[in-house]
Amino acid sequence: MRLILLGPPGAGKGTQAARLMEKYNIPQLSTGDMLRAAVKAGTPTGLRAKSVMDAGGLVSDEIVVGIIADRIREADARNGFILDGFPRTVAQAEALDTLLARNDMRLDAIVELKVDEAALLARIEKRARETVAAGGVVRADDNPEAFKVRLDAYRAQTAPVSAYYAGKGGLKTVDGMAPIDAVTAAINGALGG
Ligand code: ADP
């Protein structure tokens, strides 16, 4: 199973990806997680990406496409993967098409989580509070200023990715405002069981 989870920041992609990972025994490939790991490790990619990420902007297509090109060829991704946070621009979607074709891979589904924008900031703030309560470190971009930039980037650059896949066929839309288990059930239904 090779799938893409689309949706704005705070839509619940990470939560649903964790469940899909267990169900299908495939890895979640989150470019956000991979970039944060690169920042933490202080790699050249991390050093290039950090300030853009902290401000809520998008890292260059070249960097993220490079990361995904390597990652989808690793052994644990042989039976499939869940892309979370990628592609985030139409140029990335086109680059992904090329990468998949080169590796003889096909996408099984593209699932979009639809969420009211008004609910997103509240979700991000809740996540930050829960992280603090659990003794963790809040993401540098989980604050209202960076969140606004993230949402703007989503509207301008990522929303067109849904249209790109809708045009090709294979886009499934799920109500991301429903309770977590209901969203999971809807995704499973969209994937055929
Ligand atoms: P979100 O919770 O907003 O979905 P992610 O954890 O997916 O956030 O990503 C965090 C940040 O990492 C983004 O705001 C962006 O700076 C960077 N990033 C992640 N994936 C991509 C991508 N595919 N293209 C460009 N930048 C990305």
mmCIF file with all atom_site columns, N, CA and C in Angstrom, residues 10 118-132 138 142-145 147 150:
data_model
loop_
_atom_site.group_PDB
_atom_site.id
_atom_site.type_symbol
_atom_site.label_atom_id
_atom_site.label_alt_id
_atom_site.label_comp_id
_atom_site.label_asym_id
_atom_site.label_entity_id
_atom_site.label_seq_id
_atom_site.pdbx_PDB_ins_code
_atom_site.Cartn_x
_atom_site.Cartn_y
_atom_site.Cartn_z
_atom_site.occupancy
_atom_site.B_iso_or_equiv
_atom_site.pdbx_formal_charge
_atom_site.auth_seq_id
_atom_site.auth_comp_id
_atom_site.auth_asym_id
_atom_site.auth_atom_id
_atom_site.pdbx_PDB_model_num
ATOM 1  N N  . GLY A 1 10  ? -2.208  20.434 11.421 1.00 0.00 ? 10  GLY A N  1
ATOM 2  C CA . GLY A 1 10  ? -3.178  20.245 12.496 1.00 0.00 ? 10  GLY A CA 1
ATOM 3  C C  . GLY A 1 10  ? -4.380  19.424 12.073 1.00 0.00 ? 10  GLY A C  1
ATOM 4  N N  . ALA A 1 118 ? -10.895 27.220 11.054 1.00 0.00 ? 118 ALA A N  1
ATOM 5  C CA . ALA A 1 118 ? -11.052 27.839 12.373 1.00 0.00 ? 118 ALA A CA 1
ATOM 6  C C  . ALA A 1 118 ? -10.637 26.890 13.495 1.00 0.00 ? 118 ALA A C  1
ATOM 7  N N  . ALA A 1 119 ? -10.695 25.579 13.241 1.00 0.00 ? 119 ALA A N  1
ATOM 8  C CA . ALA A 1 119 ? -10.389 24.618 14.297 1.00 0.00 ? 119 ALA A CA 1
ATOM 9  C C  . ALA A 1 119 ? -8.882  24.348 14.406 1.00 0.00 ? 119 ALA A C  1
ATOM 10 N N  . LEU A 1 120 ? -8.137  24.729 13.390 1.00 0.00 ? 120 LEU A N  1
ATOM 11 C CA . LEU A 1 120 ? -6.740  24.286 13.331 1.00 0.00 ? 120 LEU A CA 1
ATOM 12 C C  . LEU A 1 120 ? -5.852  24.910 14.398 1.00 0.00 ? 120 LEU A C  1
ATOM 13 N N  . LEU A 1 121 ? -5.966  26.239 14.568 1.00 0.00 ? 121 LEU A N  1
ATOM 14 C CA . LEU A 1 121 ? -5.095  26.898 15.545 1.00 0.00 ? 121 LEU A CA 1
ATOM 15 C C  . LEU A 1 121 ? -5.363  26.327 16.938 1.00 0.00 ? 121 LEU A C  1
ATOM 16 N N  . ALA A 1 122 ? -6.649  26.088 17.251 1.00 0.00 ? 122 ALA A N  1
ATOM 17 C CA . ALA A 1 122 ? -6.983  25.533 18.565 1.00 0.00 ? 122 ALA A CA 1
ATOM 18 C C  . ALA A 1 122 ? -6.336  24.157 18.734 1.00 0.00 ? 122 ALA A C  1
ATOM 19 N N  . ARG A 1 123 ? -6.315  23.363 17.674 1.00 0.00 ? 123 ARG A N  1
ATOM 20 C CA . ARG A 1 123 ? -5.693  22.030 17.765 1.00 0.00 ? 123 ARG A CA 1
ATOM 21 C C  . ARG A 1 123 ? -4.196  22.139 18.032 1.00 0.00 ? 123 ARG A C  1
ATOM 22 N N  . ILE A 1 124 ? -3.548  23.063 17.328 1.00 0.00 ? 124 ILE A N  1
ATOM 23 C CA . ILE A 1 124 ? -2.097  23.232 17.488 1.00 0.00 ? 124 ILE A CA 1
ATOM 24 C C  . ILE A 1 124 ? -1.780  23.702 18.914 1.00 0.00 ? 124 ILE A C  1
ATOM 25 N N  . GLU A 1 125 ? -2.630  24.630 19.427 1.00 0.00 ? 125 GLU A N  1
ATOM 26 C CA . GLU A 1 125 ? -2.395  25.136 20.781 1.00 0.00 ? 125 GLU A CA 1
ATOM 27 C C  . GLU A 1 125 ? -2.595  24.016 21.809 1.00 0.00 ? 125 GLU A C  1
ATOM 28 N N  . LYS A 1 126 ? -3.564  23.163 21.543 1.00 0.00 ? 126 LYS A N  1
ATOM 29 C CA . LYS A 1 126 ? -3.815  22.038 22.448 1.00 0.00 ? 126 LYS A CA 1
ATOM 30 C C  . LYS A 1 126 ? -2.609  21.091 22.430 1.00 0.00 ? 126 LYS A C  1
ATOM 31 N N  . ARG A 1 127 ? -2.099  20.823 21.224 1.00 0.00 ? 127 ARG A N  1
ATOM 32 C CA . ARG A 1 127 ? -0.932  19.938 21.110 1.00 0.00 ? 127 ARG A CA 1
ATOM 33 C C  . ARG A 1 127 ? 0.251   20.524 21.895 1.00 0.00 ? 127 ARG A C  1
ATOM 34 N N  . ALA A 1 128 ? 0.439   21.836 21.809 1.00 0.00 ? 128 ALA A N  1
ATOM 35 C CA . ALA A 1 128 ? 1.544   22.473 22.529 1.00 0.00 ? 128 ALA A CA 1
ATOM 36 C C  . ALA A 1 128 ? 1.356   22.314 24.038 1.00 0.00 ? 128 ALA A C  1
ATOM 37 N N  . ARG A 1 129 ? 0.107   22.535 24.513 1.00 0.00 ? 129 ARG A N  1
ATOM 38 C CA . ARG A 1 129 ? -0.164  22.406 25.961 1.00 0.00 ? 129 ARG A CA 1
ATOM 39 C C  . ARG A 1 129 ? 0.083   20.976 26.428 1.00 0.00 ? 129 ARG A C  1
ATOM 40 N N  . GLU A 1 130 ? -0.371  20.009 25.625 1.00 0.00 ? 130 GLU A N  1
ATOM 41 C CA . GLU A 1 130 ? -0.207  18.606 26.025 1.00 0.00 ? 130 GLU A CA 1
ATOM 42 C C  . GLU A 1 130 ? 1.274   18.221 26.048 1.00 0.00 ? 130 GLU A C  1
ATOM 43 N N  . THR A 1 131 ? 2.025   18.775 25.108 1.00 0.00 ? 131 THR A N  1
ATOM 44 C CA . THR A 1 131 ? 3.460   18.475 25.060 1.00 0.00 ? 131 THR A CA 1
ATOM 45 C C  . THR A 1 131 ? 4.144   18.992 26.325 1.00 0.00 ? 131 THR A C  1
ATOM 46 N N  . VAL A 1 132 ? 3.781   20.235 26.712 1.00 0.00 ? 132 VAL A N  1
ATOM 47 C CA . VAL A 1 132 ? 4.371   20.818 27.924 1.00 0.00 ? 132 VAL A CA 1
ATOM 48 C C  . VAL A 1 132 ? 3.991   19.980 29.144 1.00 0.00 ? 132 VAL A C  1
ATOM 49 N N  . VAL A 1 138 ? 8.029   21.914 23.038 1.00 0.00 ? 138 VAL A N  1
ATOM 50 C CA . VAL A 1 138 ? 7.072   22.339 22.004 1.00 0.00 ? 138 VAL A CA 1
ATOM 51 C C  . VAL A 1 138 ? 7.829   22.655 20.721 1.00 0.00 ? 138 VAL A C  1
ATOM 52 N N  . ASP A 1 142 ? 5.125   25.700 16.491 1.00 0.00 ? 142 ASP A N  1
ATOM 53 C CA . ASP A 1 142 ? 3.771   25.585 17.064 1.00 0.00 ? 142 ASP A CA 1
ATOM 54 C C  . ASP A 1 142 ? 3.457   26.808 17.921 1.00 0.00 ? 142 ASP A C  1
ATOM 55 N N  . ASN A 1 143 ? 3.434   27.969 17.280 1.00 0.00 ? 143 ASN A N  1
ATOM 56 C CA . ASN A 1 143 ? 3.022   29.203 17.953 1.00 0.00 ? 143 ASN A CA 1
ATOM 57 C C  . ASN A 1 143 ? 2.186   29.974 16.934 1.00 0.00 ? 143 ASN A C  1
ATOM 58 N N  . PRO A 1 144 ? 1.338   30.903 17.403 1.00 0.00 ? 144 PRO A N  1
ATOM 59 C CA . PRO A 1 144 ? 0.382   31.551 16.491 1.00 0.00 ? 144 PRO A CA 1
ATOM 60 C C  . PRO A 1 144 ? 1.024   32.234 15.283 1.00 0.00 ? 144 PRO A C  1
ATOM 61 N N  . GLU A 1 145 ? 2.176   32.861 15.456 1.00 0.00 ? 145 GLU A N  1
ATOM 62 C CA . GLU A 1 145 ? 2.806   33.587 14.335 1.00 0.00 ? 145 GLU A CA 1
ATOM 63 C C  . GLU A 1 145 ? 3.243   32.607 13.243 1.00 0.00 ? 145 GLU A C  1
ATOM 64 N N  . PHE A 1 147 ? 2.311   29.610 12.905 1.00 0.00 ? 147 PHE A N  1
ATOM 65 C CA . PHE A 1 147 ? 1.169   28.845 12.419 1.00 0.00 ? 147 PHE A CA 1
ATOM 66 C C  . PHE A 1 147 ? 0.461   29.582 11.286 1.00 0.00 ? 147 PHE A C  1
ATOM 67 N N  . ARG A 1 150 ? 2.357   28.987 8.242  1.00 0.00 ? 150 ARG A N  1
ATOM 68 C CA . ARG A 1 150 ? 2.144   27.606 7.774  1.00 0.00 ? 150 ARG A CA 1
ATOM 69 C C  . ARG A 1 150 ? 0.818   27.483 7.038  1.00 0.00 ? 150 ARG A C  1
#
